[in-house]
mmCIF file with all atom_site columns, C-alpha atoms in Angstrom:
data_model
loop_
_atom_site.group_PDB
_atom_site.id
_atom_site.type_symbol
_atom_site.label_atom_id
_atom_site.label_alt_id
_atom_site.label_comp_id
_atom_site.label_asym_id
_atom_site.label_entity_id
_atom_site.label_seq_id
_atom_site.pdbx_PDB_ins_code
_atom_site.Cartn_x
_atom_site.Cartn_y
_atom_site.Cartn_z
_atom_site.occupancy
_atom_site.B_iso_or_equiv
_atom_site.pdbx_formal_charge
_atom_site.auth_seq_id
_atom_site.auth_comp_id
_atom_site.auth_asym_id
_atom_site.auth_atom_id
_atom_site.pdbx_PDB_model_num
ATOM 1   C CA . MET A 1 1   ? -234.072 -222.537 -137.679 1.00 0.00 ? 104 MET A CA 1
ATOM 2   C CA . ARG A 1 2   ? -231.790 -221.779 -135.138 1.00 0.00 ? 105 ARG A CA 1
ATOM 3   C CA . ILE A 1 3   ? -230.835 -218.264 -134.002 1.00 0.00 ? 106 ILE A CA 1
ATOM 4   C CA . SER A 1 4   ? -227.574 -216.363 -132.328 1.00 0.00 ? 107 SER A CA 1
ATOM 5   C CA . VAL A 1 5   ? -228.317 -213.834 -129.438 1.00 0.00 ? 108 VAL A CA 1
ATOM 6   C CA . VAL A 1 6   ? -225.688 -211.682 -128.601 1.00 0.00 ? 109 VAL A CA 1
ATOM 7   C CA . ILE A 1 7   ? -226.115 -209.640 -125.165 1.00 0.00 ? 110 ILE A CA 1
ATOM 8   C CA . PRO A 1 8   ? -223.712 -207.059 -124.172 1.00 0.00 ? 111 PRO A CA 1
ATOM 9   C CA . LEU A 1 9   ? -223.222 -207.336 -120.586 1.00 0.00 ? 112 LEU A CA 1
ATOM 10  C CA . TYR A 1 10  ? -221.235 -204.546 -118.488 1.00 0.00 ? 113 TYR A CA 1
ATOM 11  C CA . ASN A 1 11  ? -222.696 -202.957 -115.447 1.00 0.00 ? 114 ASN A CA 1
ATOM 12  C CA . LYS A 1 12  ? -226.932 -204.197 -115.327 1.00 0.00 ? 115 LYS A CA 1
ATOM 13  C CA . GLU A 1 13  ? -226.764 -206.461 -112.683 1.00 0.00 ? 116 GLU A CA 1
ATOM 14  C CA . ILE A 1 14  ? -230.786 -204.478 -112.422 1.00 0.00 ? 117 ILE A CA 1
ATOM 15  C CA . SER A 1 15  ? -231.948 -205.383 -115.534 1.00 0.00 ? 118 SER A CA 1
ATOM 16  C CA . VAL A 1 16  ? -230.086 -208.278 -117.194 1.00 0.00 ? 119 VAL A CA 1
ATOM 17  C CA . SER A 1 17  ? -232.234 -211.267 -115.386 1.00 0.00 ? 120 SER A CA 1
ATOM 18  C CA . LYS A 1 18  ? -235.460 -209.366 -116.899 1.00 0.00 ? 121 LYS A CA 1
ATOM 19  C CA . THR A 1 19  ? -233.673 -209.309 -120.538 1.00 0.00 ? 122 THR A CA 1
ATOM 20  C CA . ILE A 1 20  ? -232.711 -212.825 -120.517 1.00 0.00 ? 123 ILE A CA 1
ATOM 21  C CA . GLU A 1 21  ? -235.805 -213.681 -119.420 1.00 0.00 ? 124 GLU A CA 1
ATOM 22  C CA . SER A 1 22  ? -237.780 -212.454 -122.036 1.00 0.00 ? 125 SER A CA 1
ATOM 23  C CA . VAL A 1 23  ? -235.774 -214.640 -124.610 1.00 0.00 ? 126 VAL A CA 1
ATOM 24  C CA . LEU A 1 24  ? -236.432 -217.787 -122.862 1.00 0.00 ? 127 LEU A CA 1
ATOM 25  C CA . ALA A 1 25  ? -240.026 -217.280 -123.211 1.00 0.00 ? 128 ALA A CA 1
ATOM 26  C CA . GLN A 1 26  ? -239.491 -216.891 -126.739 1.00 0.00 ? 129 GLN A CA 1
ATOM 27  C CA . SER A 1 27  ? -242.270 -219.041 -128.358 1.00 0.00 ? 130 SER A CA 1
ATOM 28  C CA . HIS A 1 28  ? -239.079 -219.630 -131.485 1.00 0.00 ? 131 HIS A CA 1
ATOM 29  C CA . THR A 1 29  ? -236.766 -221.943 -128.496 1.00 0.00 ? 132 THR A CA 1
ATOM 30  C CA . ASP A 1 30  ? -234.157 -223.161 -131.342 1.00 0.00 ? 133 ASP A CA 1
ATOM 31  C CA . PHE A 1 31  ? -231.337 -220.459 -130.160 1.00 0.00 ? 134 PHE A CA 1
ATOM 32  C CA . GLU A 1 32  ? -228.019 -220.526 -128.418 1.00 0.00 ? 135 GLU A CA 1
ATOM 33  C CA . LEU A 1 33  ? -228.053 -216.840 -125.770 1.00 0.00 ? 136 LEU A CA 1
ATOM 34  C CA . LEU A 1 34  ? -224.211 -215.145 -126.085 1.00 0.00 ? 137 LEU A CA 1
ATOM 35  C CA . ILE A 1 35  ? -224.079 -213.006 -122.465 1.00 0.00 ? 138 ILE A CA 1
ATOM 36  C CA . ILE A 1 36  ? -221.060 -211.296 -123.511 1.00 0.00 ? 139 ILE A CA 1
ATOM 37  C CA . ASN A 1 37  ? -219.707 -209.513 -119.648 1.00 0.00 ? 140 ASN A CA 1
ATOM 38  C CA . ASP A 1 38  ? -217.357 -206.641 -120.932 1.00 0.00 ? 141 ASP A CA 1
ATOM 39  C CA . GLY A 1 39  ? -215.387 -206.444 -117.568 1.00 0.00 ? 142 GLY A CA 1
ATOM 40  C CA . SER A 1 40  ? -218.680 -205.387 -115.825 1.00 0.00 ? 143 SER A CA 1
ATOM 41  C CA . THR A 1 41  ? -217.304 -204.795 -111.507 1.00 0.00 ? 144 THR A CA 1
ATOM 42  C CA . ASP A 1 42  ? -221.035 -205.275 -110.265 1.00 0.00 ? 145 ASP A CA 1
ATOM 43  C CA . ARG A 1 43  ? -222.586 -208.315 -109.690 1.00 0.00 ? 146 ARG A CA 1
ATOM 44  C CA . SER A 1 44  ? -223.948 -208.165 -113.512 1.00 0.00 ? 147 SER A CA 1
ATOM 45  C CA . ARG A 1 45  ? -222.493 -212.069 -113.972 1.00 0.00 ? 148 ARG A CA 1
ATOM 46  C CA . GLU A 1 46  ? -223.034 -213.519 -111.042 1.00 0.00 ? 149 GLU A CA 1
ATOM 47  C CA . VAL A 1 47  ? -227.646 -213.061 -111.792 1.00 0.00 ? 150 VAL A CA 1
ATOM 48  C CA . VAL A 1 48  ? -226.371 -213.911 -114.925 1.00 0.00 ? 151 VAL A CA 1
ATOM 49  C CA . ALA A 1 49  ? -224.141 -217.654 -113.915 1.00 0.00 ? 152 ALA A CA 1
ATOM 50  C CA . ALA A 1 50  ? -227.719 -218.268 -110.966 1.00 0.00 ? 153 ALA A CA 1
ATOM 51  C CA . ILE A 1 51  ? -229.790 -218.165 -114.258 1.00 0.00 ? 154 ILE A CA 1
ATOM 52  C CA . LEU A 1 52  ? -229.689 -222.268 -115.244 1.00 0.00 ? 155 LEU A CA 1
ATOM 53  C CA . ASP A 1 53  ? -230.555 -223.252 -118.874 1.00 0.00 ? 156 ASP A CA 1
ATOM 54  C CA . SER A 1 54  ? -228.640 -224.402 -121.322 1.00 0.00 ? 157 SER A CA 1
ATOM 55  C CA . ARG A 1 55  ? -228.876 -222.099 -124.364 1.00 0.00 ? 158 ARG A CA 1
ATOM 56  C CA . ILE A 1 56  ? -226.867 -219.666 -122.185 1.00 0.00 ? 159 ILE A CA 1
ATOM 57  C CA . ARG A 1 57  ? -223.118 -219.693 -122.417 1.00 0.00 ? 160 ARG A CA 1
ATOM 58  C CA . ILE A 1 58  ? -221.550 -216.197 -120.228 1.00 0.00 ? 161 ILE A CA 1
ATOM 59  C CA . VAL A 1 59  ? -218.113 -214.974 -122.838 1.00 0.00 ? 162 VAL A CA 1
ATOM 60  C CA . ASP A 1 60  ? -216.028 -212.497 -120.680 1.00 0.00 ? 163 ASP A CA 1
ATOM 61  C CA . LYS A 1 61  ? -213.902 -209.773 -122.040 1.00 0.00 ? 164 LYS A CA 1
ATOM 62  C CA . LEU A 1 62  ? -211.471 -206.955 -121.051 1.00 0.00 ? 165 LEU A CA 1
ATOM 63  C CA . ASN A 1 63  ? -214.070 -203.770 -121.276 1.00 0.00 ? 166 ASN A CA 1
ATOM 64  C CA . GLY A 1 64  ? -213.988 -202.631 -124.485 1.00 0.00 ? 167 GLY A CA 1
ATOM 65  C CA . GLY A 1 65  ? -216.855 -200.943 -124.722 1.00 0.00 ? 168 GLY A CA 1
ATOM 66  C CA . ILE A 1 66  ? -220.581 -202.479 -126.574 1.00 0.00 ? 169 ILE A CA 1
ATOM 67  C CA . SER A 1 67  ? -219.505 -202.331 -130.295 1.00 0.00 ? 170 SER A CA 1
ATOM 68  C CA . SER A 1 68  ? -216.604 -204.867 -129.232 1.00 0.00 ? 171 SER A CA 1
ATOM 69  C CA . SER A 1 69  ? -218.797 -206.955 -126.802 1.00 0.00 ? 172 SER A CA 1
ATOM 70  C CA . ARG A 1 70  ? -220.882 -207.569 -130.357 1.00 0.00 ? 173 ARG A CA 1
ATOM 71  C CA . ASN A 1 71  ? -218.270 -208.346 -132.457 1.00 0.00 ? 174 ASN A CA 1
ATOM 72  C CA . GLU A 1 72  ? -217.343 -210.970 -130.224 1.00 0.00 ? 175 GLU A CA 1
ATOM 73  C CA . GLY A 1 73  ? -220.717 -212.285 -129.442 1.00 0.00 ? 176 GLY A CA 1
ATOM 74  C CA . ILE A 1 74  ? -220.548 -212.116 -133.345 1.00 0.00 ? 177 ILE A CA 1
ATOM 75  C CA . LYS A 1 75  ? -217.097 -214.002 -132.949 1.00 0.00 ? 178 LYS A CA 1
ATOM 76  C CA . GLN A 1 76  ? -218.695 -216.904 -131.231 1.00 0.00 ? 179 GLN A CA 1
ATOM 77  C CA . SER A 1 77  ? -221.909 -217.166 -132.635 1.00 0.00 ? 180 SER A CA 1
ATOM 78  C CA . GLN A 1 78  ? -223.029 -220.376 -133.899 1.00 0.00 ? 181 GLN A CA 1
ATOM 79  C CA . SER A 1 79  ? -225.834 -219.666 -136.212 1.00 0.00 ? 182 SER A CA 1
ATOM 80  C CA . ALA A 1 80  ? -226.289 -217.983 -139.183 1.00 0.00 ? 183 ALA A CA 1
ATOM 81  C CA . TYR A 1 81  ? -227.827 -215.274 -138.489 1.00 0.00 ? 184 TYR A CA 1
ATOM 82  C CA . VAL A 1 82  ? -227.560 -212.833 -134.661 1.00 0.00 ? 185 VAL A CA 1
ATOM 83  C CA . ALA A 1 83  ? -230.004 -211.187 -132.863 1.00 0.00 ? 186 ALA A CA 1
ATOM 84  C CA . PHE A 1 84  ? -228.708 -208.318 -130.666 1.00 0.00 ? 187 PHE A CA 1
ATOM 85  C CA . LEU A 1 85  ? -230.692 -207.476 -127.394 1.00 0.00 ? 188 LEU A CA 1
ATOM 86  C CA . ASP A 1 86  ? -229.307 -204.443 -124.694 1.00 0.00 ? 189 ASP A CA 1
ATOM 87  C CA . ALA A 1 87  ? -228.972 -205.427 -121.436 1.00 0.00 ? 190 ALA A CA 1
ATOM 88  C CA . ASP A 1 88  ? -231.095 -203.621 -120.336 1.00 0.00 ? 191 ASP A CA 1
ATOM 89  C CA . ASP A 1 89  ? -234.711 -204.315 -123.476 1.00 0.00 ? 192 ASP A CA 1
ATOM 90  C CA . PHE A 1 90  ? -236.402 -207.131 -123.394 1.00 0.00 ? 193 PHE A CA 1
ATOM 91  C CA . TRP A 1 91  ? -238.273 -208.798 -126.358 1.00 0.00 ? 194 TRP A CA 1
ATOM 92  C CA . GLU A 1 92  ? -242.183 -210.028 -125.887 1.00 0.00 ? 195 GLU A CA 1
ATOM 93  C CA . PRO A 1 93  ? -242.288 -213.134 -126.464 1.00 0.00 ? 196 PRO A CA 1
ATOM 94  C CA . ASP A 1 94  ? -242.694 -213.947 -130.541 1.00 0.00 ? 197 ASP A CA 1
ATOM 95  C CA . PHE A 1 95  ? -240.316 -212.072 -131.235 1.00 0.00 ? 198 PHE A CA 1
ATOM 96  C CA . LEU A 1 96  ? -237.942 -214.325 -132.519 1.00 0.00 ? 199 LEU A CA 1
ATOM 97  C CA . GLU A 1 97  ? -240.583 -216.532 -134.195 1.00 0.00 ? 200 GLU A CA 1
ATOM 98  C CA . THR A 1 98  ? -241.539 -213.806 -136.589 1.00 0.00 ? 201 THR A CA 1
ATOM 99  C CA . ILE A 1 99  ? -237.697 -212.704 -137.171 1.00 0.00 ? 202 ILE A CA 1
ATOM 100 C CA . ALA A 1 100 ? -237.942 -216.446 -138.361 1.00 0.00 ? 203 ALA A CA 1
ATOM 101 C CA . LEU A 1 101 ? -241.034 -216.145 -140.520 1.00 0.00 ? 204 LEU A CA 1
ATOM 102 C CA . LEU A 1 102 ? -239.010 -212.827 -142.309 1.00 0.00 ? 205 LEU A CA 1
ATOM 103 C CA . ILE A 1 103 ? -235.575 -215.192 -142.757 1.00 0.00 ? 206 ILE A CA 1
ATOM 104 C CA . THR A 1 104 ? -238.071 -217.253 -144.757 1.00 0.00 ? 207 THR A CA 1
ATOM 105 C CA . ASP A 1 105 ? -239.901 -215.357 -146.980 1.00 0.00 ? 208 ASP A CA 1
ATOM 106 C CA . TYR A 1 106 ? -237.091 -212.135 -147.699 1.00 0.00 ? 209 TYR A CA 1
ATOM 107 C CA . PRO A 1 107 ? -234.907 -215.136 -147.450 1.00 0.00 ? 210 PRO A CA 1
ATOM 108 C CA . ASN A 1 108 ? -232.440 -212.468 -149.638 1.00 0.00 ? 211 ASN A CA 1
ATOM 109 C CA . ALA A 1 109 ? -231.681 -209.679 -146.738 1.00 0.00 ? 212 ALA A CA 1
ATOM 110 C CA . ASP A 1 110 ? -228.650 -209.066 -145.328 1.00 0.00 ? 213 ASP A CA 1
ATOM 111 C CA . CYS A 1 111 ? -230.951 -207.743 -141.978 1.00 0.00 ? 214 CYS A CA 1
ATOM 112 C CA . TYR A 1 112 ? -234.437 -208.183 -140.374 1.00 0.00 ? 215 TYR A CA 1
ATOM 113 C CA . THR A 1 113 ? -236.014 -205.755 -138.008 1.00 0.00 ? 216 THR A CA 1
ATOM 114 C CA . THR A 1 114 ? -239.058 -205.501 -135.745 1.00 0.00 ? 217 THR A CA 1
ATOM 115 C CA . GLY A 1 115 ? -240.711 -202.230 -134.665 1.00 0.00 ? 218 GLY A CA 1
ATOM 116 C CA . TYR A 1 116 ? -240.136 -201.652 -131.084 1.00 0.00 ? 219 TYR A CA 1
ATOM 117 C CA . ALA A 1 117 ? -241.172 -199.746 -128.029 1.00 0.00 ? 220 ALA A CA 1
ATOM 118 C CA . CYS A 1 118 ? -240.069 -197.514 -125.887 1.00 0.00 ? 221 CYS A CA 1
ATOM 119 C CA . LYS A 1 119 ? -241.562 -198.190 -122.454 1.00 0.00 ? 222 LYS A CA 1
ATOM 120 C CA . PHE A 1 120 ? -241.173 -195.938 -119.325 1.00 0.00 ? 223 PHE A CA 1
ATOM 121 C CA . ASN A 1 121 ? -242.765 -197.637 -116.049 1.00 0.00 ? 224 ASN A CA 1
ATOM 122 C CA . ASN A 1 122 ? -244.622 -200.159 -118.064 1.00 0.00 ? 225 ASN A CA 1
ATOM 123 C CA . ALA A 1 123 ? -246.092 -197.274 -120.069 1.00 0.00 ? 226 ALA A CA 1
ATOM 124 C CA . THR A 1 124 ? -246.150 -196.934 -124.033 1.00 0.00 ? 227 THR A CA 1
ATOM 125 C CA . LEU A 1 125 ? -244.042 -193.410 -125.180 1.00 0.00 ? 228 LEU A CA 1
ATOM 126 C CA . ASN A 1 126 ? -243.657 -194.586 -128.624 1.00 0.00 ? 229 ASN A CA 1
ATOM 127 C CA . VAL A 1 127 ? -243.341 -196.974 -130.982 1.00 0.00 ? 230 VAL A CA 1
ATOM 128 C CA . PHE A 1 128 ? -241.198 -197.138 -134.241 1.00 0.00 ? 231 PHE A CA 1
ATOM 129 C CA . GLY A 1 129 ? -239.790 -198.488 -136.925 1.00 0.00 ? 232 GLY A CA 1
ATOM 130 C CA . ALA A 1 130 ? -241.664 -201.337 -138.971 1.00 0.00 ? 233 ALA A CA 1
ATOM 131 C CA . ARG A 1 131 ? -245.091 -201.466 -139.376 1.00 0.00 ? 234 ARG A CA 1
ATOM 132 C CA . GLU A 1 132 ? -245.609 -202.588 -142.361 1.00 0.00 ? 235 GLU A CA 1
ATOM 133 C CA . ARG A 1 133 ? -244.489 -206.207 -144.157 1.00 0.00 ? 236 ARG A CA 1
ATOM 134 C CA . GLY A 1 134 ? -241.753 -206.032 -147.061 1.00 0.00 ? 237 GLY A CA 1
ATOM 135 C CA . VAL A 1 135 ? -238.557 -204.529 -147.771 1.00 0.00 ? 238 VAL A CA 1
ATOM 136 C CA . ILE A 1 136 ? -236.371 -201.282 -147.148 1.00 0.00 ? 239 ILE A CA 1
ATOM 137 C CA . LYS A 1 137 ? -235.291 -200.190 -150.721 1.00 0.00 ? 240 LYS A CA 1
ATOM 138 C CA . ASP A 1 138 ? -233.771 -197.349 -149.660 1.00 0.00 ? 241 ASP A CA 1
ATOM 139 C CA . PHE A 1 139 ? -232.392 -197.533 -146.213 1.00 0.00 ? 242 PHE A CA 1
ATOM 140 C CA . PHE A 1 140 ? -231.210 -194.083 -146.043 1.00 0.00 ? 243 PHE A CA 1
ATOM 141 C CA . LYS A 1 141 ? -234.619 -192.122 -147.364 1.00 0.00 ? 244 LYS A CA 1
ATOM 142 C CA . GLN A 1 142 ? -236.792 -194.123 -144.978 1.00 0.00 ? 245 GLN A CA 1
ATOM 143 C CA . VAL A 1 143 ? -234.147 -192.555 -142.070 1.00 0.00 ? 246 VAL A CA 1
ATOM 144 C CA . TYR A 1 144 ? -235.161 -189.519 -142.548 1.00 0.00 ? 247 TYR A CA 1
ATOM 145 C CA . VAL A 1 145 ? -239.434 -190.259 -142.034 1.00 0.00 ? 248 VAL A CA 1
ATOM 146 C CA . GLY A 1 146 ? -238.586 -191.475 -138.340 1.00 0.00 ? 249 GLY A CA 1
ATOM 147 C CA . PRO A 1 147 ? -237.018 -194.423 -136.542 1.00 0.00 ? 250 PRO A CA 1
ATOM 148 C CA . VAL A 1 148 ? -236.256 -197.495 -138.914 1.00 0.00 ? 251 VAL A CA 1
ATOM 149 C CA . MET A 1 149 ? -234.808 -200.496 -135.928 1.00 0.00 ? 252 MET A CA 1
ATOM 150 C CA . HIS A 1 150 ? -233.483 -200.704 -132.949 1.00 0.00 ? 253 HIS A CA 1
ATOM 151 C CA . SER A 1 151 ? -230.524 -202.171 -131.957 1.00 0.00 ? 254 SER A CA 1
ATOM 152 C CA . SER A 1 152 ? -232.544 -205.007 -129.454 1.00 0.00 ? 255 SER A CA 1
ATOM 153 C CA . SER A 1 153 ? -235.329 -204.951 -132.647 1.00 0.00 ? 256 SER A CA 1
ATOM 154 C CA . ILE A 1 154 ? -232.437 -206.448 -135.442 1.00 0.00 ? 257 ILE A CA 1
ATOM 155 C CA . CYS A 1 155 ? -231.010 -209.928 -136.669 1.00 0.00 ? 258 CYS A CA 1
ATOM 156 C CA . VAL A 1 156 ? -228.192 -210.317 -139.073 1.00 0.00 ? 259 VAL A CA 1
ATOM 157 C CA . LYS A 1 157 ? -227.101 -212.765 -141.284 1.00 0.00 ? 260 LYS A CA 1
ATOM 158 C CA . LYS A 1 158 ? -223.425 -213.007 -139.978 1.00 0.00 ? 261 LYS A CA 1
ATOM 159 C CA . GLU A 1 159 ? -222.488 -213.727 -143.235 1.00 0.00 ? 262 GLU A CA 1
ATOM 160 C CA . THR A 1 160 ? -223.201 -210.532 -143.767 1.00 0.00 ? 263 THR A CA 1
ATOM 161 C CA . PHE A 1 161 ? -220.529 -209.052 -140.903 1.00 0.00 ? 264 PHE A CA 1
ATOM 162 C CA . LEU A 1 162 ? -217.844 -211.144 -142.526 1.00 0.00 ? 265 LEU A CA 1
ATOM 163 C CA . ARG A 1 163 ? -219.051 -209.751 -146.334 1.00 0.00 ? 266 ARG A CA 1
ATOM 164 C CA . ILE A 1 164 ? -219.192 -205.528 -144.861 1.00 0.00 ? 267 ILE A CA 1
ATOM 165 C CA . GLY A 1 165 ? -217.391 -206.260 -141.590 1.00 0.00 ? 268 GLY A CA 1
ATOM 166 C CA . HIS A 1 166 ? -218.026 -205.813 -137.621 1.00 0.00 ? 269 HIS A CA 1
ATOM 167 C CA . PHE A 1 167 ? -218.984 -202.277 -135.592 1.00 0.00 ? 270 PHE A CA 1
ATOM 168 C CA . ASN A 1 168 ? -216.667 -199.961 -135.612 1.00 0.00 ? 271 ASN A CA 1
ATOM 169 C CA . THR A 1 169 ? -215.403 -200.166 -132.216 1.00 0.00 ? 272 THR A CA 1
ATOM 170 C CA . SER A 1 170 ? -214.549 -195.985 -132.184 1.00 0.00 ? 273 SER A CA 1
ATOM 171 C CA . ILE A 1 171 ? -217.928 -194.922 -132.222 1.00 0.00 ? 274 ILE A CA 1
ATOM 172 C CA . ARG A 1 172 ? -219.721 -194.692 -128.611 1.00 0.00 ? 275 ARG A CA 1
ATOM 173 C CA . ARG A 1 173 ? -222.791 -192.851 -129.821 1.00 0.00 ? 276 ARG A CA 1
ATOM 174 C CA . GLY A 1 174 ? -224.962 -194.179 -132.740 1.00 0.00 ? 277 GLY A CA 1
ATOM 175 C CA . GLU A 1 175 ? -222.669 -197.093 -133.517 1.00 0.00 ? 278 GLU A CA 1
ATOM 176 C CA . ASP A 1 176 ? -225.563 -199.662 -134.101 1.00 0.00 ? 279 ASP A CA 1
ATOM 177 C CA . TYR A 1 177 ? -226.583 -197.697 -137.544 1.00 0.00 ? 280 TYR A CA 1
#
């Protein structure tokens, strides 16, 4: 099962190589990696261009913010599923494999997510999100209990965006929710 991975990129030259390395190290290797360069003014694009892998595609666009970059990634994606990863985050090596298993087990779902951890200086500060396998029937009720997902821990059916719309480009904070 092929998955499109979208990384919005804006001035992350220090972190983007580690982010990309975490994608290239996935145990599930059937993916395309779309780097959406949102008008970076640092060396971010050059850092990405130096990483040679046929699954990587750089898309350059004028700066429009993270939502417009995610929307461009959705538009450019060639897979039925789109996973997102911020350019200063990284995945554990089994992330895409876990997502692929969830898609197989829950084919009627629109969005798939895993738990995630916040780390600082290699120390885990907090673990959030999914702790059990299953379906979240009432997302808004679950959010009151605690964070459910993070923009770097989700994969969405591409057709879902075509049905309900894309990321709202006028929202600058919490746009992923």
